Structures are given as C-alpha cells and as structure tokens.
Coordinates of C-alpha atoms in Angstrom, one line a residue:
M297 CA 66.1 132.2 146.8
G298 CA 68.4 134.7 145.2
I299 CA 72.1 134.7 145.5
L300 CA 73.3 136.2 148.8
S301 CA 76.7 137.8 149.1
W302 CA 79.1 136.7 151.8
T303 CA 79.0 140.2 153.2
E304 CA 75.2 140.4 153.6
N305 CA 73.2 140.0 156.8
Y306 CA 71.2 136.9 156.3
G307 CA 68.5 138.1 158.6
D308 CA 67.7 141.1 156.4
E309 CA 65.6 139.4 153.8
I310 CA 63.0 142.1 154.1
F311 CA 64.2 145.7 153.9
M312 CA 61.6 148.5 153.9
G313 CA 59.0 146.1 152.4
L314 CA 61.4 144.9 149.7
N315 CA 62.2 141.2 149.5
M316 CA 66.0 141.1 149.2
S317 CA 66.1 137.4 148.5
K318 CA 64.3 138.1 145.2
L319 CA 67.4 139.8 143.9
E320 CA 69.8 137.8 141.7
R321 CA 73.5 138.4 141.2
D322 CA 74.2 141.8 139.8
E323 CA 70.8 143.2 140.7
A324 CA 69.6 146.1 142.8
Y325 CA 66.3 147.8 143.7
L326 CA 65.5 151.3 142.4
N327 CA 62.5 153.0 144.0
I328 CA 61.1 155.8 141.8
S329 CA 58.4 158.3 142.8
T330 CA 57.2 161.1 140.5
P331 CA 54.2 163.5 140.5
T332 CA 53.8 163.2 136.7
T333 CA 54.5 160.7 134.0
V334 CA 58.2 160.7 133.1
Y335 CA 60.4 158.5 130.9
L336 CA 63.5 156.7 132.1
Y337 CA 66.5 156.2 129.8
S338 CA 69.9 154.6 130.3
L339 CA 73.2 154.4 128.6
Y340 CA 75.8 151.7 129.2
E341 CA 79.3 153.2 129.7
E342 CA 80.7 150.4 127.6
C343 CA 78.4 151.5 124.7
F344 CA 80.8 153.7 122.9
Q345 CA 79.2 156.7 121.1
C346 CA 75.7 155.4 121.8
P347 CA 72.5 157.4 122.7
F348 CA 70.4 157.0 125.8
R349 CA 67.7 154.3 125.2
Q350 CA 64.3 154.2 126.9
E351 CA 63.9 151.7 129.7
Q352 CA 60.2 152.4 130.5
S353 CA 57.7 155.1 131.4
I354 CA 57.1 155.9 135.1
E355 CA 53.8 156.9 136.6
N356 CA 53.5 158.0 140.2
H357 CA 55.5 155.2 141.8
E358 CA 57.6 152.2 140.5
I359 CA 60.0 149.8 142.0
L360 CA 62.5 148.5 139.5
K361 CA 65.0 145.7 139.5
I362 CA 68.1 147.0 137.7
N363 CA 71.1 145.1 136.4
T364 CA 74.4 146.3 137.9
A365 CA 76.9 144.2 135.9
Y366 CA 77.8 147.0 133.6
P367 CA 77.8 150.7 134.8
R368 CA 75.2 152.9 133.3
L369 CA 74.3 156.5 133.1
W370 CA 70.6 157.3 133.7
R371 CA 68.4 160.1 132.3
V372 CA 64.9 161.2 133.1
L373 CA 62.9 162.9 130.3
K374 CA 59.6 164.7 130.3
E375 CA 58.5 163.4 127.0
N376 CA 58.7 160.1 125.1
V377 CA 61.4 159.9 122.3
T378 CA 62.9 156.9 120.6
I379 CA 66.5 157.7 121.6
S380 CA 68.1 160.6 123.4
P381 CA 71.6 161.5 122.0
V382 CA 74.2 162.2 124.7
D383 CA 74.7 165.8 123.5
S384 CA 70.9 166.5 123.4
N385 CA 69.1 168.5 126.1
R386 CA 65.6 168.0 124.7
S387 CA 63.1 167.5 127.5
V388 CA 65.9 166.3 129.9
L389 CA 64.8 166.6 133.5
C390 CA 68.0 165.2 135.0
T391 CA 71.0 162.9 134.3
I392 CA 72.1 160.5 137.0
N393 CA 75.8 159.5 137.2
Q394 CA 75.5 157.0 140.0
E395 CA 77.1 153.5 139.9
F396 CA 74.5 151.2 141.3
G397 CA 75.9 148.2 143.3
E398 CA 74.8 144.7 143.8
F399 CA 72.0 144.2 146.4
G400 CA 71.8 147.9 147.0
V401 CA 68.5 149.8 147.5
Y402 CA 68.1 153.2 145.9
D403 CA 65.4 155.9 146.1
L404 CA 64.9 158.4 143.2
K405 CA 62.5 161.3 143.9
I406 CA 61.5 163.2 140.8
S407 CA 60.0 166.7 141.0
S408 CA 58.9 169.1 138.3
S409 CA 62.4 170.6 138.2
N410 CA 65.0 168.2 139.4
C411 CA 65.8 164.7 140.7
Q412 CA 67.2 163.5 144.0
L413 CA 68.8 160.1 144.5
N414 CA 69.4 158.6 147.9
V415 CA 71.1 155.3 148.9
L416 CA 68.8 153.5 151.3
K417 CA 70.8 150.3 151.6
E418 CA 74.5 150.2 150.7
P419 CA 75.5 147.6 148.1
V420 CA 77.7 144.7 149.1
D421 CA 81.4 144.5 148.3
I422 CA 81.4 142.1 145.3
Y423 CA 85.2 141.8 145.4
F424 CA 85.3 140.4 148.9
P425 CA 84.6 136.7 147.9
I426 CA 87.3 136.6 145.2
L427 CA 89.9 138.3 147.4
T428 CA 89.1 135.9 150.2
V429 CA 89.5 132.9 147.8
V430 CA 92.8 134.2 146.5
L431 CA 94.1 134.7 150.0
I432 CA 93.1 131.2 151.1
Y433 CA 94.9 129.6 148.1
A434 CA 98.0 131.8 148.7
L435 CA 98.1 130.6 152.3
I436 CA 97.6 126.9 151.3
L437 CA 100.4 127.3 148.7
L438 CA 102.7 128.9 151.2
L439 CA 102.0 126.1 153.8
V440 CA 102.5 123.3 151.3
S441 CA 105.8 124.8 150.0
S442 CA 107.1 125.3 153.5
C443 CA 106.2 121.7 154.4
V444 CA 108.0 120.4 151.3
C445 CA 111.1 122.4 152.0
V446 CA 111.2 121.2 155.7
W447 CA 110.7 117.6 154.6
R448 CA 113.6 117.8 152.1
I449 CA 115.9 119.4 154.6
Y450 CA 115.3 116.8 157.3
T451 CA 115.0 113.7 155.2
N452 CA 118.1 114.6 153.1
K453 CA 116.9 112.2 150.4
P454 CA 119.8 111.0 148.2
E455 CA 119.7 111.5 144.5
R456 CA 118.2 108.7 142.4
Q457 CA 120.7 106.2 141.3
T458 CA 121.4 105.9 137.6
T459 CA 119.8 102.7 136.2
S460 CA 121.1 100.5 133.4
F461 CA 118.3 101.8 131.3
D462 CA 119.5 105.3 131.7
K463 CA 123.0 104.3 130.8
E464 CA 121.9 102.8 127.6
L465 CA 120.4 106.1 126.5
E466 CA 122.7 108.9 125.3
P467 CA 121.8 112.4 126.5
S468 CA 120.7 113.3 123.0
Q469 CA 118.3 110.3 122.9
K470 CA 116.4 111.2 126.0
R471 CA 113.2 113.0 125.2
K472 CA 112.9 116.3 127.1
R473 CA 109.7 118.2 127.8
L474 CA 109.7 121.9 127.4
K475 CA 108.5 122.5 131.0
S476 CA 108.0 126.2 130.6
L477 CA 105.5 125.6 127.7
D478 CA 103.8 122.9 129.7
T479 CA 103.4 125.3 132.6
F480 CA 102.0 128.0 130.4
R481 CA 99.6 125.5 128.8
G482 CA 98.4 124.5 132.2
I483 CA 97.8 128.2 133.2
S484 CA 95.9 128.7 129.9
V485 CA 93.7 125.6 130.5
V486 CA 92.8 126.7 134.1
S487 CA 92.0 130.2 132.8
M488 CA 89.9 128.8 130.0
I489 CA 87.9 126.6 132.4
F490 CA 87.4 129.5 134.8
G491 CA 86.2 131.8 132.0
N492 CA 83.9 129.2 130.4
Y493 CA 82.1 128.7 133.7
G494 CA 81.3 132.4 134.1
G495 CA 84.4 133.7 135.8
G496 CA 82.5 134.2 139.0
G497 CA 80.3 136.7 137.3
Y498 CA 82.9 139.4 137.3
V499 CA 82.8 141.6 134.2
F500 CA 86.5 142.2 134.1
L501 CA 87.1 138.5 133.9
N502 CA 84.7 138.2 130.9
H503 CA 85.3 139.1 127.3
A504 CA 85.5 142.8 126.3
V505 CA 82.1 144.0 125.0
W506 CA 83.8 145.1 121.7
N507 CA 87.1 147.0 121.8
G508 CA 89.5 146.4 124.6
L509 CA 91.4 143.5 126.2
Q510 CA 90.2 141.6 129.2
V511 CA 91.2 138.4 130.9
A512 CA 89.0 136.1 128.9
D513 CA 90.2 137.7 125.6
I514 CA 93.8 136.5 126.1
V515 CA 93.1 132.8 126.6
F516 CA 92.4 132.1 122.9
P517 CA 95.5 133.9 121.6
W518 CA 97.6 132.1 124.3
F519 CA 96.5 128.7 122.9
M520 CA 97.2 129.9 119.3
W521 CA 100.7 130.9 120.4
I522 CA 101.3 127.7 122.2
M523 CA 100.2 125.7 119.1
G524 CA 102.6 127.8 117.1
V525 CA 105.5 127.1 119.4
C526 CA 105.0 123.3 119.1
I527 CA 104.8 123.2 115.3
P528 CA 108.5 123.7 114.4
I529 CA 109.6 121.4 117.2
S530 CA 107.1 118.8 116.1
V531 CA 108.0 119.1 112.3
S532 CA 111.7 118.9 113.0
S533 CA 111.2 115.7 115.1
T534 CA 109.0 114.2 112.4
L535 CA 111.4 114.9 109.5
K536 CA 114.5 113.7 111.5
K537 CA 112.7 110.3 112.0
G538 CA 112.6 109.9 108.2
I539 CA 108.8 110.2 108.0
S540 CA 107.8 111.4 104.5
K541 CA 106.2 114.8 103.9
Q542 CA 103.2 113.1 102.4
A543 CA 102.6 111.1 105.5
A544 CA 103.2 114.1 107.7
L545 CA 100.7 116.2 105.7
M546 CA 98.1 113.5 106.0
N547 CA 98.6 113.4 109.7
V548 CA 98.1 117.2 109.9
F549 CA 95.0 116.9 107.8
R550 CA 93.6 114.2 110.0
R551 CA 94.2 116.2 113.2
S552 CA 92.7 119.4 111.7
C553 CA 89.5 117.6 110.6
T554 CA 89.2 116.0 114.0
L555 CA 89.5 119.4 115.7
F556 CA 86.9 120.9 113.3
A557 CA 84.5 118.0 113.8
L558 CA 84.8 118.2 117.6
G559 CA 84.1 121.9 117.4
L560 CA 80.9 121.2 115.5
F561 CA 79.9 118.6 118.0
V562 CA 80.5 120.8 121.0
G563 CA 78.7 123.8 119.4
A564 CA 75.7 121.8 118.2
G565 CA 72.5 122.8 120.0
K566 CA 68.9 121.6 119.7
N567 CA 68.2 123.7 116.6
L568 CA 70.3 122.7 113.6
D569 CA 69.1 125.7 111.7
E570 CA 71.4 127.8 114.0
L571 CA 74.3 125.2 114.1
R572 CA 77.5 127.2 114.7
I573 CA 79.8 126.2 111.9
F574 CA 82.8 128.3 113.0
G575 CA 83.9 128.2 116.6
V576 CA 87.1 128.0 118.8
L577 CA 88.0 124.4 118.0
Q578 CA 87.1 124.9 114.3
K579 CA 89.4 127.9 114.2
F580 CA 92.2 125.8 115.8
G581 CA 91.8 123.2 113.2
I582 CA 92.0 125.7 110.3
C583 CA 95.0 127.6 111.7
Y584 CA 96.8 124.4 112.6
F585 CA 96.3 123.0 109.1
V586 CA 97.5 126.1 107.3
T587 CA 100.5 126.8 109.5
A588 CA 101.7 123.1 109.9
T589 CA 101.3 122.6 106.1
I590 CA 103.5 125.6 105.4
F591 CA 106.2 124.3 107.7
I592 CA 106.2 120.8 106.3
I593 CA 106.4 122.0 102.7
F594 CA 109.2 124.5 103.3
S595 CA 111.3 122.4 105.7
N596 CA 113.6 119.4 105.5
A597 CA 115.7 117.4 108.0
K598 CA 119.1 118.7 106.7
Q599 CA 117.9 122.3 107.2
F600 CA 117.4 121.7 110.9
Q601 CA 120.8 120.2 111.3
K602 CA 122.5 123.0 109.3
E603 CA 120.8 125.7 111.3
K604 CA 121.8 124.0 114.5
V605 CA 125.4 124.1 113.5
L606 CA 125.2 127.7 112.6
S607 CA 123.7 128.6 116.0
E608 CA 126.6 126.8 117.8
N609 CA 129.6 127.9 115.7
N610 CA 130.0 131.6 114.7
S611 CA 132.8 130.8 112.3
F612 CA 130.5 129.5 109.6
Q613 CA 128.7 132.8 108.8
K614 CA 128.7 136.3 109.9
Q615 CA 127.5 137.1 113.4
F616 CA 124.4 138.8 112.2
F617 CA 123.3 135.8 110.2
N618 CA 123.9 133.6 113.1
F619 CA 121.9 135.9 115.4
C620 CA 118.9 135.8 113.0
T621 CA 119.1 132.1 112.2
D622 CA 115.6 131.4 113.5
I623 CA 114.2 134.3 111.4
F624 CA 115.9 133.1 108.2
F625 CA 114.5 129.6 108.9
L626 CA 111.0 131.0 108.9
K627 CA 111.4 133.3 105.8
Y628 CA 108.8 131.5 103.8
Q629 CA 106.4 131.4 106.7
W630 CA 106.8 135.1 107.2
M631 CA 106.2 135.7 103.5
V632 CA 102.9 133.8 103.8
A633 CA 102.1 135.9 106.9
I634 CA 102.6 139.2 105.1
I635 CA 100.4 138.0 102.2
L636 CA 97.7 137.1 104.6
L637 CA 98.0 140.4 106.4
I638 CA 97.7 142.3 103.2
A639 CA 94.7 140.3 102.1
H640 CA 93.0 140.8 105.5
N641 CA 93.5 144.6 105.4
L642 CA 92.4 144.9 101.8
L643 CA 89.2 143.1 102.6
T644 CA 88.7 144.9 105.9
F645 CA 89.3 148.5 104.6
T646 CA 88.2 148.4 101.0
L647 CA 85.4 145.8 100.6
P648 CA 82.1 147.6 99.9
V649 CA 79.5 146.6 102.5
P650 CA 75.8 147.5 102.0
N651 CA 74.4 150.2 104.3
C652 CA 77.9 150.5 105.9
S653 CA 80.8 152.9 105.7
T654 CA 83.8 151.3 104.0
G655 CA 86.4 150.2 106.5
Y656 CA 84.0 150.3 109.4
L657 CA 85.3 148.4 112.5
G658 CA 82.5 149.0 115.0
P659 CA 79.8 146.8 116.6
G660 CA 76.9 148.3 114.7
G661 CA 73.6 148.6 116.5
Y662 CA 73.4 151.9 118.5
H663 CA 77.1 152.6 118.0
D664 CA 77.6 156.2 116.6
N665 CA 74.0 157.0 117.4
G666 CA 72.7 154.2 115.3
K667 CA 74.2 155.2 112.0
H668 CA 75.5 151.6 111.4
M669 CA 72.5 149.6 112.7
E670 CA 73.0 146.5 110.5
C671 CA 76.7 146.8 110.1
T672 CA 78.2 144.7 112.9
G673 CA 81.9 144.1 112.4
G674 CA 82.0 145.7 109.0
A675 CA 83.6 143.5 106.3
A676 CA 84.2 140.7 108.7
G677 CA 80.5 140.5 109.7
Y678 CA 79.3 140.9 106.2
I679 CA 81.5 138.0 104.8
D680 CA 80.2 135.7 107.6
K681 CA 76.6 136.8 107.0
I682 CA 76.9 136.0 103.3
I683 CA 78.7 132.7 103.6
L684 CA 77.5 131.3 107.0
G685 CA 74.0 132.8 107.0
N686 CA 72.3 132.0 110.3
H687 CA 75.1 129.6 111.3
R688 CA 76.8 132.2 113.4
Y689 CA 77.2 132.8 117.2
Q690 CA 73.7 133.9 118.3
R691 CA 74.5 135.5 121.7
P692 CA 77.4 137.9 121.5
T693 CA 77.8 140.5 124.3
I694 CA 77.2 143.3 121.9
K695 CA 73.7 142.1 121.3
H696 CA 72.8 143.1 124.8
I697 CA 74.9 146.3 125.1
Y698 CA 74.6 147.7 121.6
K699 CA 71.4 145.9 120.4
S700 CA 73.5 144.7 117.5
D701 CA 72.9 141.8 115.0
V702 CA 74.3 138.3 115.6
F703 CA 78.1 138.2 115.1
E704 CA 80.7 135.4 114.8
P705 CA 83.8 136.3 116.8
E706 CA 85.6 133.2 115.3
G707 CA 84.7 134.2 111.8
I708 CA 86.2 133.5 108.4
L709 CA 88.1 136.8 107.9
S710 CA 89.6 136.6 111.4
C711 CA 91.2 133.2 110.5
L712 CA 93.8 135.1 108.5
T713 CA 95.1 137.1 111.5
S714 CA 94.8 134.0 113.7
I715 CA 97.2 132.2 111.4
I716 CA 99.6 135.1 111.8
Q717 CA 99.2 134.7 115.6
V718 CA 100.2 131.0 115.2
I719 CA 103.3 132.0 113.0
I720 CA 104.4 134.4 115.8
G721 CA 104.2 131.4 118.2
A722 CA 106.2 129.4 115.7
Q723 CA 108.9 132.1 115.7
A724 CA 109.2 131.6 119.4
G725 CA 109.4 127.8 118.9
A726 CA 112.2 128.3 116.3
I727 CA 114.1 130.3 118.8
V728 CA 113.8 127.4 121.3
L729 CA 114.9 124.9 118.5
F730 CA 118.0 126.7 117.3
H731 CA 119.3 128.6 120.3
K732 CA 120.1 126.4 123.2
R733 CA 121.4 129.0 125.7
H734 CA 118.8 130.6 128.0
T735 CA 120.3 134.0 127.5
A736 CA 120.1 133.8 123.7
R737 CA 116.5 132.8 123.9
L738 CA 115.5 135.5 126.4
I739 CA 117.2 138.3 124.3
R740 CA 115.4 137.3 121.2
W741 CA 112.0 136.9 123.0
L742 CA 112.4 140.3 124.6
I743 CA 113.2 141.9 121.2
W744 CA 110.1 140.4 119.6
A745 CA 107.9 141.3 122.6
V746 CA 109.0 144.9 122.7
A747 CA 108.8 145.3 118.9
L748 CA 105.4 143.7 118.5
G749 CA 104.1 145.5 121.7
L750 CA 105.1 148.9 120.4
L751 CA 103.7 148.1 116.9
G752 CA 100.3 147.1 118.5
G753 CA 100.4 150.2 120.7
L754 CA 101.0 152.5 117.8
L755 CA 98.2 151.0 115.7
C756 CA 95.6 151.3 118.6
G757 CA 97.0 154.7 119.6
F758 CA 97.7 153.2 123.1
S759 CA 94.0 153.6 123.8
K760 CA 90.8 151.6 123.8
E761 CA 88.7 153.4 121.2
D762 CA 90.8 156.1 119.4
G763 CA 93.5 154.3 117.5
L764 CA 93.7 153.5 113.8
I765 CA 93.1 149.8 114.4
P766 CA 91.7 149.2 117.9
V767 CA 92.6 146.1 120.0
N768 CA 89.6 143.8 119.3
K769 CA 89.5 140.0 119.9
N770 CA 86.1 139.8 118.1
L771 CA 87.7 140.9 114.8

C-alpha cells in the first residue's frame, strides 16, 4: 500500500475509479483527454536554462502518475520534437504553470485550440506532519525544562563539596571541554543523521540540485569547520606535552589513513568497478592531513606561550598586533590557503576541457539548452573523470533533473577549497586559544563572519544563479 498522509481520509482509497493507495510519496494522478495525438513535455523549475523535454505522447485518454517532489512547468505540443526551448512557440498548444501536489488528482482536457486544467481532488498538506512533530518536541522540551526548574527550586540541592582530588589539581591542570563546540558538533551529527535518512522526503531539507544552499548542504562545511577549530587546540596541547613533531605527524598520518579507509569501506557496494574512491570521510582524511601537518610544521610550544602572554598584556606590543595575535599565529597557514585558492581558480577558469567552454561551472546535460551535454562540473568534473574514471558518485541529483553525466561532489579539485574551509575553522580555534575573554572572542568572530559573508555575497551576486562564482557545494 502506498504512503498515506496524516491529512488523508483513510476511507477514500478509491476516488473516481482511481486507486489512491497506489500512489507513493510525492506522486499525483493526472487524467488527460485529447481528441487528437499530442505530445506532453515538462521542465523542472530547478533546471536552470533548460528546454522542455518530452514525457510521452498522448492518444485519446491517458492517466499518468506524476512526481511532485520538484515543481515543473508543463507544455503540450501538436508535433513530436526532441526538445522544446523555453522561448520557442513552435507547435505549442498550451503551457501549464500548475504546481501539482502530493496525492492530488488533476484533469487536463485538451481541445484543438487550448487546454483546461481542473483540480478534482485537492492535494494534502505535506508540511502538516513535520510541523506537528516540531510542535510535539517543543512542548516536551518546555515540559521537561519546567519540571527541572521546579525540582531545583524545591529541593534546593547544595553545591557539590570539593574533594581531596579536586584540591590536588590546580585550575590550570583541569581539562576543560569547549562546551559550545560540543553542542555544535551534536547539532551537526543530528542534522547529518536526519539528512542521510532522507530528511522526511522534503526537498528543502535535501541537497541543492546544483547551485544554491539548502539544509543538507551546510552539514559537511560545518564538520570541516569543527575539525579546523580543534586542530590548533590539539596541536598546542600535543607540543606542550613535549611530544615530538615526528610523532605528532605520524599520529596525524595514521588518523587520516583510517578516515580514508573507513570512507572506502562505507562507500563500497556490490560492484567494485564502480567503487567510490572519494567520498565524505575520504575528504575529511585528506583535509585533516594537510591542515594538521601545516600546523605541526609551523608551530612550536614556545610560540603558544608567547602569544598567550601577548594576548593578556598589552604593554608588550602595540595594540593592533595584540588584537591580531591569532591572525599572525596563522600567517603561514593563510599563505598556504592563498596558494591553494590561486591554484584552484587557475585550474577552474583556465584549464581547457574538451567539448566545454573554458571556465564553465554548470551541471552539463540539458543546462543552457544542452550546449554542454558532457561537461558536468567543468574542470572539476573533467579532472575527476580523467583520474577517477568510473569510480565516482553514480547517482547525483543532477542526473535526474539535468540528465547529466555522473559527478563526484567530493572530488579532487574541491579538496583545495575544503582545506581552506578547515583553515577558516582553525582561525576560529586560534581565537579561542589566544583570547580568553568572551567579548574578545565574539568581536573577532563577528568581524570574520561579516567579512567572509560579504565576500561570498559579492562573488555570487547575492543571488542563486547570476553571480561570478555561484554558491555551490558540489564544486
């Protein structure tokens, strides 16, 4: 039996002769009647600069199951053509701009001169279940918080007595967790699990088809950033313990290889000919290895102590140098980041790609009316195709929407910008390490957030599709 929405009437399994239980999630019925043979075309709204593509021919009467996950424009043509460009009126009988909803029933009557669409059964409200769940969890959280507060007030529990073990430890010797980072890590893990299990089937919780930024797109950068925050804190602790750089580098190498191997294991399927070599964990391993290695090479224990003194006593140096202590600490890391950024942009915008415009950043397939059919991802896709061959991700979203080639969203070229993402996180970690006051940390985080946010906005033109470099997690 198909998936029934919470808002459906369970008794209405048969509607006007149609078995509603045969519909799956994100499906609806479209009843089409026509006196002559016509041809039905559709265009996904997410398919940027794409033409209408033929769905099927219709003779007399047809009942179709249509997918409603992504909104589409529909077009009825009198003659059979391969594709129908958006700006073409050739043989167009009508264009339908109707957003079909889940479990709805629609009737399309086609005459020799026009089309008439009627809604026979209203679709269900797909947002009702998720809003209900959010409300239930909010009420549970409010109830639990209220009970905890009441319990603390009435029990008046005294503070824990200091033990002899606590007295033996100096405040500087007690290990402290960065609770805000742990909380953020927990939020990221929950978001990752929810996204990996389909996100309830909601498109806005899934990855963007190509350009754009949706909920699932931010989880991976979050983890990269968290890893970056931990690196300077971990390296400083390692070096202060007197552990040699050689031993620290070997530990980083071992962890990186473990992450890469786990990624291969998780991504391995039945067919080893399509084994995905690069994936999320593999990318974590590479970015961690590069960033942590840079930190270990260009850091020493005395440097951490020196910078700490500077951050606490303004009389040692000018106020500006003291304010930018964390930036000067990462000067070599930022040099590497700039080199990587230049290398990435040179390859992206100047590398000649066969059958592709130089600097192309699109999804290929039917994008731009099919002018870049085998050019998915431009230089990034070409490099992965040459080096990885068939060992790339086989089921990207663009394959369905744009009819594009396979594409590796965690590819080789994108590792360069991912390393920069980790270094940005390391900058936040350096702020935590060298500035102990909350106000000092918040001011610096706010400056970085505003500066990088404006830079990103300017590059993408504060738009989804029209900027110089669009926001694109796949690239």
